CSV table of C-alpha atoms in Angstrom, one decimal:
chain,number,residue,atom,x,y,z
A,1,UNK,CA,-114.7,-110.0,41.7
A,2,UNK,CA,-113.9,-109.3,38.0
A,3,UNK,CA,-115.6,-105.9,38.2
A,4,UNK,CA,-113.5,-105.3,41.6
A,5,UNK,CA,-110.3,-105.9,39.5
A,6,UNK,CA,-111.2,-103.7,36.8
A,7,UNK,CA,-111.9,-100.8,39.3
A,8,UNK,CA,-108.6,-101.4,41.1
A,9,UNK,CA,-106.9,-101.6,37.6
A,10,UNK,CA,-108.4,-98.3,36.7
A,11,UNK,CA,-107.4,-96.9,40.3
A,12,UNK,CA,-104.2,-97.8,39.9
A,13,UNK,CA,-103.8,-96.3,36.0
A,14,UNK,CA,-105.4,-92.9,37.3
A,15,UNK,CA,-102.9,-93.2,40.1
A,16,UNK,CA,-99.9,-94.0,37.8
A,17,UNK,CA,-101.1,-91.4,35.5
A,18,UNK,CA,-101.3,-88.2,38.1
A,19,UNK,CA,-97.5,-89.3,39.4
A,20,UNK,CA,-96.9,-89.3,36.1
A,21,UNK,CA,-98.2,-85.3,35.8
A,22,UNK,CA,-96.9,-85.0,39.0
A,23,UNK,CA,-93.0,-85.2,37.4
A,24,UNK,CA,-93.6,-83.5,34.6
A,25,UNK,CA,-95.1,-80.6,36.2
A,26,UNK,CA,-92.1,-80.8,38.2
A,27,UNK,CA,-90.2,-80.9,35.2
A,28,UNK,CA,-91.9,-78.3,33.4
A,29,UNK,CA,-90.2,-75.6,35.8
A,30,UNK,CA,-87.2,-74.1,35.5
A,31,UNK,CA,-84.0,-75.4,35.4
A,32,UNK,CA,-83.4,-79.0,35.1
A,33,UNK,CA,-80.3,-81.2,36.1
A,34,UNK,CA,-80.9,-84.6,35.4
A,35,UNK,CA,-78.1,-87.5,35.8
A,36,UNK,CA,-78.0,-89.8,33.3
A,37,UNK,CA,-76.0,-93.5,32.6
A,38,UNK,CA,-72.9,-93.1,30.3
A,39,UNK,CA,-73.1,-94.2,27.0
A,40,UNK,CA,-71.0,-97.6,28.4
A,41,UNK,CA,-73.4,-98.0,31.1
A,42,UNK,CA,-71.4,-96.6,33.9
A,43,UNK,CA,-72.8,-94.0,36.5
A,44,UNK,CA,-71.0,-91.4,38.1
A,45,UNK,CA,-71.5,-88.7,39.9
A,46,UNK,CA,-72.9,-84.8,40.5
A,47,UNK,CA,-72.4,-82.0,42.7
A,48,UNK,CA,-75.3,-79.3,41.9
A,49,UNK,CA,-74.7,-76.5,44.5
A,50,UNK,CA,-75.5,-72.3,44.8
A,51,UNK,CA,-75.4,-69.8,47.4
A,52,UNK,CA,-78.2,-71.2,49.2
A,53,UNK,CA,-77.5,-75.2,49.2
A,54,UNK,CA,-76.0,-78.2,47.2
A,55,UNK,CA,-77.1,-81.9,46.4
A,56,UNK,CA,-75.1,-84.7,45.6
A,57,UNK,CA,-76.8,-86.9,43.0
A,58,UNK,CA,-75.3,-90.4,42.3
A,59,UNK,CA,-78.5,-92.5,41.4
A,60,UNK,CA,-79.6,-92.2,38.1
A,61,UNK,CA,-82.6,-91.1,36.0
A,62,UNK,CA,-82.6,-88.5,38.6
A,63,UNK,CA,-83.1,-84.9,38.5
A,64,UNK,CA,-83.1,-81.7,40.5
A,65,UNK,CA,-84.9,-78.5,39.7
A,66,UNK,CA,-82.5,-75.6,40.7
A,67,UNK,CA,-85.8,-73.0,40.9
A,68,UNK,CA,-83.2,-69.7,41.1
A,69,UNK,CA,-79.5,-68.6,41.8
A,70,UNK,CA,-81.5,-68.1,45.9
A,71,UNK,CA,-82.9,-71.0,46.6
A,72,UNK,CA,-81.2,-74.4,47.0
A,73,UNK,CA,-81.2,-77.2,44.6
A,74,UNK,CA,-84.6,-79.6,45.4
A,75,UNK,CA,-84.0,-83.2,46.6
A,76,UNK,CA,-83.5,-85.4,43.4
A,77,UNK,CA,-86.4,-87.2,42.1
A,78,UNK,CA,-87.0,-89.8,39.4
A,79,UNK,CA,-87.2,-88.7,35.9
A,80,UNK,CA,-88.5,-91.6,33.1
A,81,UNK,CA,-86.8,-92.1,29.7
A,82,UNK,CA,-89.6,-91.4,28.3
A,83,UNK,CA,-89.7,-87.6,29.8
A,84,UNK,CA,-85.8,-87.2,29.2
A,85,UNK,CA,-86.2,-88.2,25.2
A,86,UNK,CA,-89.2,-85.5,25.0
A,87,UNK,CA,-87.2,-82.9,27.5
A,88,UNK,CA,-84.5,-83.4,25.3
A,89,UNK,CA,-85.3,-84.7,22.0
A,90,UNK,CA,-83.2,-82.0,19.7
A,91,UNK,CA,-79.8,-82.2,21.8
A,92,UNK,CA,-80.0,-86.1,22.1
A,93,UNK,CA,-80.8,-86.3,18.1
A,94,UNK,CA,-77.4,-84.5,17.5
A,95,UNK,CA,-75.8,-85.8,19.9
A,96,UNK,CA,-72.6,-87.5,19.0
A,97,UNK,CA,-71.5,-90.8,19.7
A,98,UNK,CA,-68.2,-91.1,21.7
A,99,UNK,CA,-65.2,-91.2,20.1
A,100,UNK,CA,-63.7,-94.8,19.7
A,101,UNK,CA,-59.9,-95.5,20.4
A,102,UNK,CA,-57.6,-98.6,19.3
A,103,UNK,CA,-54.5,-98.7,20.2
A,104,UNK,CA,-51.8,-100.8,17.6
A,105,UNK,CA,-48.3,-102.3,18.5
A,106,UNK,CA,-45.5,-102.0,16.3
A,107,UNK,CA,-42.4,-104.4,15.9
A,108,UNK,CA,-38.6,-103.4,17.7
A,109,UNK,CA,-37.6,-100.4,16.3
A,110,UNK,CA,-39.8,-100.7,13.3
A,111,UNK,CA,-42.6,-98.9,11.5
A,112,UNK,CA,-44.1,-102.6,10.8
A,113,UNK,CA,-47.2,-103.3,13.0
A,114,UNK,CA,-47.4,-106.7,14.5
A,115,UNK,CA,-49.5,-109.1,12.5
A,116,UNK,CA,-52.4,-109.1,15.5
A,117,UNK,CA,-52.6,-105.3,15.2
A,118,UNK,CA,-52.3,-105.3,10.9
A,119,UNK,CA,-55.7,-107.5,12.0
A,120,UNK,CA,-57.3,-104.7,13.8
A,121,UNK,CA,-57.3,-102.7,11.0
A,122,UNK,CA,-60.6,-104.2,10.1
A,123,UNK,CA,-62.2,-102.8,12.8
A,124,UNK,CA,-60.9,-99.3,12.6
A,125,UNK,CA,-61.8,-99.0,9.0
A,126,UNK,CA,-65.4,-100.8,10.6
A,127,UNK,CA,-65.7,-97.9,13.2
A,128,UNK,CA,-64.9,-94.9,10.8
A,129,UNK,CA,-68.2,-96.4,7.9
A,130,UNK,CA,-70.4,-96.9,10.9
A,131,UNK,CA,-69.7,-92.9,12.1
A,132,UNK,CA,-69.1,-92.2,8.9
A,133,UNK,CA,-66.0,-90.3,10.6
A,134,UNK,CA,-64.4,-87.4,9.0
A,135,UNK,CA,-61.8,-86.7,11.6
A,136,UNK,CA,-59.8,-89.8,12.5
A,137,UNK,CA,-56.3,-88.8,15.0
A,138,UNK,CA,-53.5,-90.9,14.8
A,139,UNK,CA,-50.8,-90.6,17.1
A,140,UNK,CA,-47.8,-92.2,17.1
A,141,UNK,CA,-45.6,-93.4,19.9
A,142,UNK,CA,-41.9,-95.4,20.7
A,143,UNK,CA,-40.3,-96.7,24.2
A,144,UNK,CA,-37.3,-95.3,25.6
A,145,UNK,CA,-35.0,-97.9,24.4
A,146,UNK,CA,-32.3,-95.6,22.4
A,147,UNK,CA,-32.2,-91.8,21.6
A,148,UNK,CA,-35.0,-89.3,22.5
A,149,UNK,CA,-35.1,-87.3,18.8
A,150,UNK,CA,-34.7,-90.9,16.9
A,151,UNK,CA,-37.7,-91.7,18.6
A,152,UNK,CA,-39.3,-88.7,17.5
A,153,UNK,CA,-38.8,-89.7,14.5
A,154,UNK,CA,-39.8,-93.6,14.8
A,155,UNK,CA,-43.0,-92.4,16.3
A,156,UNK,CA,-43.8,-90.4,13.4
A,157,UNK,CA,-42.7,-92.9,10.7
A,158,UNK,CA,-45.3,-95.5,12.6
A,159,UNK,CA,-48.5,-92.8,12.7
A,160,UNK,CA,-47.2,-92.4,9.0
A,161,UNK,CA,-47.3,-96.2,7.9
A,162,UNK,CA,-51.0,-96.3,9.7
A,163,UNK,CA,-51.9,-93.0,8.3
A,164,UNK,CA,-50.8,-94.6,5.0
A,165,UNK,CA,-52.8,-97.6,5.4
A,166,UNK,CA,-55.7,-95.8,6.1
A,167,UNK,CA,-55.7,-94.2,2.6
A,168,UNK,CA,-54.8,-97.1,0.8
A,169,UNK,CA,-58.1,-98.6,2.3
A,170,UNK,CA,-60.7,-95.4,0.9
A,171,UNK,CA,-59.9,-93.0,4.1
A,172,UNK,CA,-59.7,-89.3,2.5
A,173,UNK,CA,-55.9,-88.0,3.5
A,174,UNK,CA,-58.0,-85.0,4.5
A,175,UNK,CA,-59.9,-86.7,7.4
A,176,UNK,CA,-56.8,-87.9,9.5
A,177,UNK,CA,-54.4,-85.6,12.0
A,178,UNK,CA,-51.4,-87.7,12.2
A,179,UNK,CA,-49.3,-86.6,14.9
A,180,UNK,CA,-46.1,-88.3,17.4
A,181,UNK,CA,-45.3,-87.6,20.5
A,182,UNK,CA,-42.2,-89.7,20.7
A,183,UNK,CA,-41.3,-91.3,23.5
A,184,UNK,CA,-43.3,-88.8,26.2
A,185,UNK,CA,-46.1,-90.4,26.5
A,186,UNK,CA,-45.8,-93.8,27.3
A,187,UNK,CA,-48.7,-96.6,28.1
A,188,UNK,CA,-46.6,-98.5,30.3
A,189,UNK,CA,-44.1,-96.2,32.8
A,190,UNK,CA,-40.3,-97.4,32.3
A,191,UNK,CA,-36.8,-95.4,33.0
A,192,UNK,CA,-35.1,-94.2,29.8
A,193,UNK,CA,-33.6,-97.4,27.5
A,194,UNK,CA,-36.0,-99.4,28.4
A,195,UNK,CA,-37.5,-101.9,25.5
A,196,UNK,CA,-41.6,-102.1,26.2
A,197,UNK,CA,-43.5,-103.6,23.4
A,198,UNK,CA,-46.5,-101.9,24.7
A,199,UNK,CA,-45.1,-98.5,24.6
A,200,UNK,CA,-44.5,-98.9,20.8
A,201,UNK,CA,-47.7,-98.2,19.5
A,202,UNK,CA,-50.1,-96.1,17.9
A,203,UNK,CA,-53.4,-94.6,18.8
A,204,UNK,CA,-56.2,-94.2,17.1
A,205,UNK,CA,-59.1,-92.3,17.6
A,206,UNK,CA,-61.9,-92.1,15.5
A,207,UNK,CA,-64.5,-89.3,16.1
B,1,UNK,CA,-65.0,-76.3,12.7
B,2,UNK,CA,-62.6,-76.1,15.1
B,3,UNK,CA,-63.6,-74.1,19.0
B,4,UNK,CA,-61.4,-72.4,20.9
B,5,UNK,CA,-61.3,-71.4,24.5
B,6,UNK,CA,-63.3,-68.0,24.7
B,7,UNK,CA,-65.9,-68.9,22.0
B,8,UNK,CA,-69.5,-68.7,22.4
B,9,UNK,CA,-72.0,-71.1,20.8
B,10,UNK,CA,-75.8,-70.1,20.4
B,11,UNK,CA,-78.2,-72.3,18.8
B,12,UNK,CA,-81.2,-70.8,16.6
B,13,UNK,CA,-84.9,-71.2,17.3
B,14,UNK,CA,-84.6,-74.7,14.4
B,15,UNK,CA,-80.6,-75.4,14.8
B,16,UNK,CA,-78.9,-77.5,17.4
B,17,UNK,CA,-75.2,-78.5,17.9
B,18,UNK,CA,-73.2,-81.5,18.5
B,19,UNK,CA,-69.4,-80.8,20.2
B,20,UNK,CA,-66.4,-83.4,20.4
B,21,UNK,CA,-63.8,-82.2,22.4
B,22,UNK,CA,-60.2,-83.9,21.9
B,23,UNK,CA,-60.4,-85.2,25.6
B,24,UNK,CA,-63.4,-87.3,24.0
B,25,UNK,CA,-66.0,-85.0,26.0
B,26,UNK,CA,-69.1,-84.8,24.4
B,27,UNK,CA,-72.2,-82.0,24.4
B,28,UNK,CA,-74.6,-81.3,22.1
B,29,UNK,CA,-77.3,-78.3,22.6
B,30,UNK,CA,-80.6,-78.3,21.3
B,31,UNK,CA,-82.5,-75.3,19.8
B,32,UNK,CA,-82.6,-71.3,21.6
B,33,UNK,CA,-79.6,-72.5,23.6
B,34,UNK,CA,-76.1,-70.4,24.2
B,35,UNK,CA,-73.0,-71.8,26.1
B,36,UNK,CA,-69.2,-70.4,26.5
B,37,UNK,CA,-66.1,-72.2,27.0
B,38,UNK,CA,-64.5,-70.4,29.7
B,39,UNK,CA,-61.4,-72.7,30.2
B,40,UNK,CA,-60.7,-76.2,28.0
B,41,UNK,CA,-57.2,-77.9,28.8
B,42,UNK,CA,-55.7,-81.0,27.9
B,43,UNK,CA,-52.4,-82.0,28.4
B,44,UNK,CA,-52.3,-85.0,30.1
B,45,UNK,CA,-47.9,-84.9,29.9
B,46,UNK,CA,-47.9,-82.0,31.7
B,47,UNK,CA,-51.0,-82.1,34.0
B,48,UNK,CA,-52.9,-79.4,32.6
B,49,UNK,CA,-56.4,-80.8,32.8
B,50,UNK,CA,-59.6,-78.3,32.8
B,51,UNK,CA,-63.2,-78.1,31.4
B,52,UNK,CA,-65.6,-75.2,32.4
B,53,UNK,CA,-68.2,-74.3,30.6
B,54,UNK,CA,-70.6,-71.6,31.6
B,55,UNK,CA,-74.0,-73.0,29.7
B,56,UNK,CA,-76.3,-69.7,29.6
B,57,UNK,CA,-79.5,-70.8,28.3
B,58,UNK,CA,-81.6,-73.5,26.4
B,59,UNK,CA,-81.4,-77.7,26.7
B,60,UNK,CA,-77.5,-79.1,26.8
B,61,UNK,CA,-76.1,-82.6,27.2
B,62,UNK,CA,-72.8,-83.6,28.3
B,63,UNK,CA,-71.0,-86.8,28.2
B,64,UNK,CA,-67.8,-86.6,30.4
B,65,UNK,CA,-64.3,-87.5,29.0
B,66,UNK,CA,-60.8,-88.0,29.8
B,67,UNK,CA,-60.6,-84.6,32.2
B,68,UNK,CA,-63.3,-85.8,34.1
B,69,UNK,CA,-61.6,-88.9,34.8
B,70,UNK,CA,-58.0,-87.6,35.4
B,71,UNK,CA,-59.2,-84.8,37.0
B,72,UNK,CA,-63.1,-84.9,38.1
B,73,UNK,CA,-62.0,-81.5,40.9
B,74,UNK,CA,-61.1,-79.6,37.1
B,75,UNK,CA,-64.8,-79.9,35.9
B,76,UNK,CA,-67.5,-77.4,36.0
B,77,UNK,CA,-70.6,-76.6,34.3
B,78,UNK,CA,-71.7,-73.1,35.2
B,79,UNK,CA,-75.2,-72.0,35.2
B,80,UNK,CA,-76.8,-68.7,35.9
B,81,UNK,CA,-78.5,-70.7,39.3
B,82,UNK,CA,-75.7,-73.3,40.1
B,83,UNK,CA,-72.4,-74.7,39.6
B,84,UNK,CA,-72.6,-78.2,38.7
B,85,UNK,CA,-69.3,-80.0,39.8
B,86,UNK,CA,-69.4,-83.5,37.3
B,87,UNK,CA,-67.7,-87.0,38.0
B,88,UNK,CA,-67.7,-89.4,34.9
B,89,UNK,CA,-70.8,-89.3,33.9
B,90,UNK,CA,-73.9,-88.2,31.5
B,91,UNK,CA,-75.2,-85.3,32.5
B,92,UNK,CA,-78.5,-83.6,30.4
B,93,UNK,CA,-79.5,-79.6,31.6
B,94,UNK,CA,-82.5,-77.5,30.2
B,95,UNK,CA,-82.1,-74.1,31.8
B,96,UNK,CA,-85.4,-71.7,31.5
B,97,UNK,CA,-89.5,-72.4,30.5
């Protein structure tokens, strides 16, 4: 019996083994789409199509080898980690993470953040050490409550007084875009004069 | 280093390149590789929205962002052998030997 097992285990290796070669012969010819998770974990979805045919890939760890421009894109197989971080191991080493965005609220008519925000801070200065970030965007916003250039301006006196804070806690002046886009772009949609303590905020993004 | 729509980006047989767009796209491209940016738009106020990027040779990954979510019909990643239309997600490509 033992000696039974043993040979079934070694089947079963050779077996695993030559699917193994199987896919990355498969992979070793040209012209490979492969979908992959999101960073976050989320999955969507890709159209590969030509002249002669398309697939629709949603599952994933899957690729598809396009052989050329005249012939259609092969049925999606599976495709293991372990043959995407060899495929791929120069792009994924540089590749960078996703950027990070935090979004702070401000008081009424007021370039003071509200204390739960000032608390965020922590982890934007957090985020920028860990990427060790040299191009942080802050973009300042207002509601619609009141005039259109006064916002403006409130906007950019709030991506200022973050900006500011930033540099008083080590962050080069250099590394951070501040910009405003006034009351334009608002989180929450209201009709002008409207107060929206949501839409008085700032973004951050750190990249 | 900032890119601009129009520019080409090759690689070197030891260099490889890692992009972040301001619509919080990613893609990086490993060694030997060349891609152009045919058409990059983002202005989410006014609805301009479009990322295509015809990727010519070599290994390239892509990691969608906000276009692909506002606007997945506005993204394209051309090849010499197909036209890969991308919704949200990761997507890796190795084009050639």
């Amino acid at each position: 019996m033992g000696i039974k097992r043993g040979a079934m285990r070694r089947k079963l290796a050779s077996f695993f083994l030559a699917v193994a070669f199987l896919v990355l012969a498969a992979c070793g010819t040209k012209n490979l789409i492969v979908l992959v998770p999101d960073p976050d974990g989320s999955v969507g979805a890709i159209q590969v199509a030509n002249s002669a045919g398309s697939v629709e890939m949603k599952t994933p760890n899957q690729a598809t080898v396009v052989p050329d421009e005249n012939t259609a894109p092969r049925a999606p197989a599976d495709i293991t980690m372990e043959e995407i971080r060899v495929l791929f191991a120069e792009a994924l080493a540089i590749q960078p993470a996703p950027p990070v965005h935090f979004i702070l609220y401000f008081e009424k008519d007021s370039n003071r953040l509200n204390s739960e925000s000032l608390g965020r801070m922590a982890d934007i200065l957090a985020a920028i050490r860990k990427r060790a970030s040299m191009h942080v965007g802050v973009i300042g916003h207002s509601d619609t409550l009141g005039d259109k250039l006064y916002n403006q301006n409130l906007s950019m006196r709030r991506a200022a007084a973050v900006r500011d804070l930033l540099i008083q806690n080590g962050v080069p002046a250099g590394h951070i875009e501040a910009t405003s886009h006034g009351e334009k772009n608002l989180l929450i949609k209201t009709g002008d004069n409207v107060g929206e303590p949501k839409n008085r905020r700032v973004e951050v993004v750190v990249r | 280093m900032k890119i601009l729509r129009g520019d080409i980006i090759q690689t070197s047989e030891k260099a490889s390149i890692g992009l972040i767009f301001d619509d919080d796209t990613v893609v990086s491209m490993g060694p030997n590789s060349e891609m152009a940016i045919d058409e990059y738009n983002f202005v989410p106020i006014e609805g301009r929205l479009s990322f295509v990027v015809k990727f010519i040779h070599g290994t390239l990954t892509y990691i969608s962002g906000q276009i692909s979510k506002l606007s997945p019909q506005s993204v394209r990643l051309e090849t010499p052998v197909a036209t890969i239309g991308v919704r949200g997600t990761q997507v890796f490509i190795k084009l050639g030997g």
